[in-house]
Amino acid sequence: MQIISTDKAPKAIGPYSQGVSIPVSQPGVSLIFVSGQGAIKAGKNEYEPLSVAEETKIALTNIQHILEEAGSSLSKVVKTTVFLVDLNDFQAMNEVYATFFQNNPPARSTIQAAKLPKGFKVEIEAIAFRNTQ
């Protein structure tokens, strides 16, 4: 297992890694598991409440930076999970999400969570792959 860490996304706010990569049985490919990302910009550890659209953009940008650090990209994301405090915000989140995954979007689950860390309105996690050869 390889731990992925970058200063281009916020440091973990708990006992978890920004991302983790593990080899898979397909030669030359490994998986990357990106921990849930919320609306905290790199270099800051404080949450400032924003609109769901703005929070979605920051969360997906953080995921993008973590994947790039791991040698992957958003185009190699195979699964995301989106946590929303209020499912009534689905449309606002979805409009921004669609701009990050315009072609061949990954599988996705979206659930309503009673509460998210730091007061986030949205948190997104991802699973991607990378070519290692």
mmCIF file of C-alpha atoms in Angstrom:
data_model
loop_
_atom_site.group_PDB
_atom_site.id
_atom_site.type_symbol
_atom_site.label_atom_id
_atom_site.label_comp_id
_atom_site.label_asym_id
_atom_site.label_seq_id
_atom_site.Cartn_x
_atom_site.Cartn_y
_atom_site.Cartn_z
ATOM 1 C CA MET A 1 0.000 0.000 0.000
ATOM 2 C CA GLN A 2 1.306 3.457 -0.907
ATOM 3 C CA ILE A 3 0.091 6.548 0.939
ATOM 4 C CA ILE A 4 -0.622 9.546 -1.311
ATOM 5 C CA SER A 5 -0.095 13.010 0.178
ATOM 6 C CA THR A 6 0.130 16.427 -1.451
ATOM 7 C CA ASP A 7 0.324 20.017 -0.251
ATOM 8 C CA LYS A 8 -1.978 20.980 -3.148
ATOM 9 C CA ALA A 9 -4.951 19.660 -1.145
ATOM 10 C CA PRO A 10 -5.727 20.191 2.542
ATOM 11 C CA LYS A 11 -4.025 17.992 5.102
ATOM 12 C CA ALA A 12 -6.128 15.235 6.613
ATOM 13 C CA ILE A 13 -8.253 16.529 9.483
ATOM 14 C CA GLY A 14 -8.318 13.146 11.186
ATOM 15 C CA PRO A 15 -6.670 9.719 11.240
ATOM 16 C CA TYR A 16 -6.793 9.040 7.501
ATOM 17 C CA SER A 17 -4.699 9.590 4.372
ATOM 18 C CA GLN A 18 -5.579 11.888 1.482
ATOM 19 C CA GLY A 19 -5.275 8.872 -0.770
ATOM 20 C CA VAL A 20 -4.064 5.273 -0.847
ATOM 21 C CA SER A 21 -2.856 3.244 -3.812
ATOM 22 C CA ILE A 22 -2.754 -0.549 -3.951
ATOM 23 C CA PRO A 23 -1.691 -2.882 -6.751
ATOM 24 C CA VAL A 24 -4.379 -4.919 -8.486
ATOM 25 C CA SER A 25 -4.147 -8.256 -10.252
ATOM 26 C CA GLN A 26 -4.009 -6.576 -13.660
ATOM 27 C CA PRO A 27 -0.308 -6.038 -14.394
ATOM 28 C CA GLY A 28 0.690 -2.393 -14.562
ATOM 29 C CA VAL A 29 -2.420 -1.030 -12.845
ATOM 30 C CA SER A 30 -3.039 0.047 -9.263
ATOM 31 C CA LEU A 31 -6.043 1.508 -7.498
ATOM 32 C CA ILE A 32 -6.137 4.824 -5.659
ATOM 33 C CA PHE A 33 -8.660 5.443 -2.896
ATOM 34 C CA VAL A 34 -9.137 9.144 -2.186
ATOM 35 C CA SER A 35 -10.550 10.040 1.227
ATOM 36 C CA GLY A 36 -13.607 12.229 1.442
ATOM 37 C CA GLN A 37 -12.830 15.804 0.486
ATOM 38 C CA GLY A 38 -14.775 18.856 1.573
ATOM 39 C CA ALA A 39 -14.535 22.588 1.090
ATOM 40 C CA ILE A 40 -11.152 23.296 2.613
ATOM 41 C CA LYS A 41 -8.550 24.775 0.304
ATOM 42 C CA ALA A 42 -4.913 23.656 0.386
ATOM 43 C CA GLY A 43 -2.886 25.404 3.053
ATOM 44 C CA LYS A 44 -5.941 26.111 5.192
ATOM 45 C CA ASN A 45 -7.479 23.896 7.815
ATOM 46 C CA GLU A 46 -10.531 25.996 8.402
ATOM 47 C CA TYR A 47 -13.905 25.603 6.795
ATOM 48 C CA GLU A 48 -15.699 28.693 5.588
ATOM 49 C CA PRO A 49 -19.335 27.958 4.682
ATOM 50 C CA LEU A 50 -20.017 28.440 0.973
ATOM 51 C CA SER A 51 -22.752 27.458 -1.439
ATOM 52 C CA VAL A 52 -23.090 23.771 -2.280
ATOM 53 C CA ALA A 53 -21.866 24.546 -5.803
ATOM 54 C CA GLU A 54 -18.714 26.245 -4.483
ATOM 55 C CA GLU A 55 -18.098 23.471 -1.958
ATOM 56 C CA THR A 56 -18.475 20.844 -4.688
ATOM 57 C CA LYS A 57 -15.924 22.636 -6.867
ATOM 58 C CA ILE A 58 -13.379 22.797 -4.036
ATOM 59 C CA ALA A 59 -13.909 19.141 -3.070
ATOM 60 C CA LEU A 60 -13.455 17.930 -6.655
ATOM 61 C CA THR A 61 -10.422 20.170 -7.161
ATOM 62 C CA ASN A 62 -8.864 18.636 -4.032
ATOM 63 C CA ILE A 63 -9.545 15.156 -5.430
ATOM 64 C CA GLN A 64 -7.990 16.184 -8.747
ATOM 65 C CA HIS A 65 -4.781 17.348 -7.003
ATOM 66 C CA ILE A 66 -4.513 14.168 -4.931
ATOM 67 C CA LEU A 67 -4.970 11.996 -8.021
ATOM 68 C CA GLU A 68 -2.373 13.972 -9.967
ATOM 69 C CA GLU A 69 0.086 13.536 -7.100
ATOM 70 C CA ALA A 70 -0.554 9.777 -7.351
ATOM 71 C CA GLY A 71 0.078 9.734 -11.109
ATOM 72 C CA SER A 72 -3.582 9.534 -12.075
ATOM 73 C CA SER A 73 -6.340 11.954 -13.089
ATOM 74 C CA LEU A 74 -10.070 12.582 -12.915
ATOM 75 C CA SER A 75 -10.423 10.738 -16.223
ATOM 76 C CA LYS A 76 -9.368 7.552 -14.413
ATOM 77 C CA VAL A 77 -11.944 7.788 -11.623
ATOM 78 C CA VAL A 78 -14.133 4.678 -11.627
ATOM 79 C CA LYS A 79 -16.362 5.407 -8.596
ATOM 80 C CA THR A 80 -17.312 8.345 -6.415
ATOM 81 C CA THR A 81 -19.496 8.682 -3.370
ATOM 82 C CA VAL A 82 -21.105 12.051 -2.703
ATOM 83 C CA PHE A 83 -22.398 12.881 0.758
ATOM 84 C CA LEU A 84 -24.864 15.761 1.020
ATOM 85 C CA VAL A 85 -26.299 17.169 4.225
ATOM 86 C CA ASP A 86 -29.457 18.016 2.269
ATOM 87 C CA LEU A 87 -30.528 16.061 -0.825
ATOM 88 C CA ASN A 88 -32.408 19.166 -1.923
ATOM 89 C CA ASP A 89 -28.925 20.431 -2.906
ATOM 90 C CA PHE A 90 -28.486 17.564 -5.389
ATOM 91 C CA GLN A 91 -29.091 19.694 -8.491
ATOM 92 C CA ALA A 92 -26.566 22.375 -7.489
ATOM 93 C CA MET A 93 -23.949 19.716 -6.702
ATOM 94 C CA ASN A 94 -24.711 17.778 -9.877
ATOM 95 C CA GLU A 95 -24.279 20.788 -12.164
ATOM 96 C CA VAL A 96 -20.742 21.404 -10.876
ATOM 97 C CA TYR A 97 -19.925 17.679 -10.723
ATOM 98 C CA ALA A 98 -20.822 17.354 -14.412
ATOM 99 C CA THR A 99 -18.178 19.934 -15.371
ATOM 100 C CA PHE A 100 -15.452 17.750 -13.818
ATOM 101 C CA PHE A 101 -16.649 14.496 -15.440
ATOM 102 C CA GLN A 102 -17.784 15.498 -18.931
ATOM 103 C CA ASN A 103 -16.802 12.290 -20.741
ATOM 104 C CA ASN A 104 -17.376 8.759 -19.482
ATOM 105 C CA PRO A 105 -18.373 9.756 -15.938
ATOM 106 C CA PRO A 106 -17.623 7.282 -13.158
ATOM 107 C CA ALA A 107 -20.148 5.239 -11.240
ATOM 108 C CA ARG A 108 -21.558 7.300 -8.387
ATOM 109 C CA SER A 109 -23.612 7.004 -5.233
ATOM 110 C CA THR A 110 -25.139 10.058 -3.592
ATOM 111 C CA ILE A 111 -26.491 9.900 -0.083
ATOM 112 C CA GLN A 112 -27.832 12.305 2.490
ATOM 113 C CA ALA A 113 -25.760 12.440 5.658
ATOM 114 C CA ALA A 114 -27.113 13.828 8.912
ATOM 115 C CA LYS A 115 -23.898 15.739 9.520
ATOM 116 C CA LEU A 116 -20.475 16.058 7.898
ATOM 117 C CA PRO A 117 -17.085 17.022 9.398
ATOM 118 C CA LYS A 118 -16.330 20.717 9.913
ATOM 119 C CA GLY A 119 -19.902 21.600 8.906
ATOM 120 C CA PHE A 120 -19.409 20.744 5.219
ATOM 121 C CA LYS A 121 -22.525 20.761 3.060
ATOM 122 C CA VAL A 122 -20.917 18.246 0.679
ATOM 123 C CA GLU A 123 -18.099 15.698 0.901
ATOM 124 C CA ILE A 124 -16.865 13.543 -1.982
ATOM 125 C CA GLU A 125 -14.628 10.455 -2.051
ATOM 126 C CA ALA A 126 -13.245 8.695 -5.114
ATOM 127 C CA ILE A 127 -11.677 5.493 -6.368
ATOM 128 C CA ALA A 128 -9.432 5.738 -9.424
ATOM 129 C CA PHE A 129 -6.757 3.718 -11.171
ATOM 130 C CA ARG A 130 -3.329 4.527 -12.500
ATOM 131 C CA ASN A 131 -1.019 2.834 -14.928
ATOM 132 C CA THR A 132 2.227 1.875 -13.239
ATOM 133 C CA GLN A 133 4.150 0.726 -16.310
#
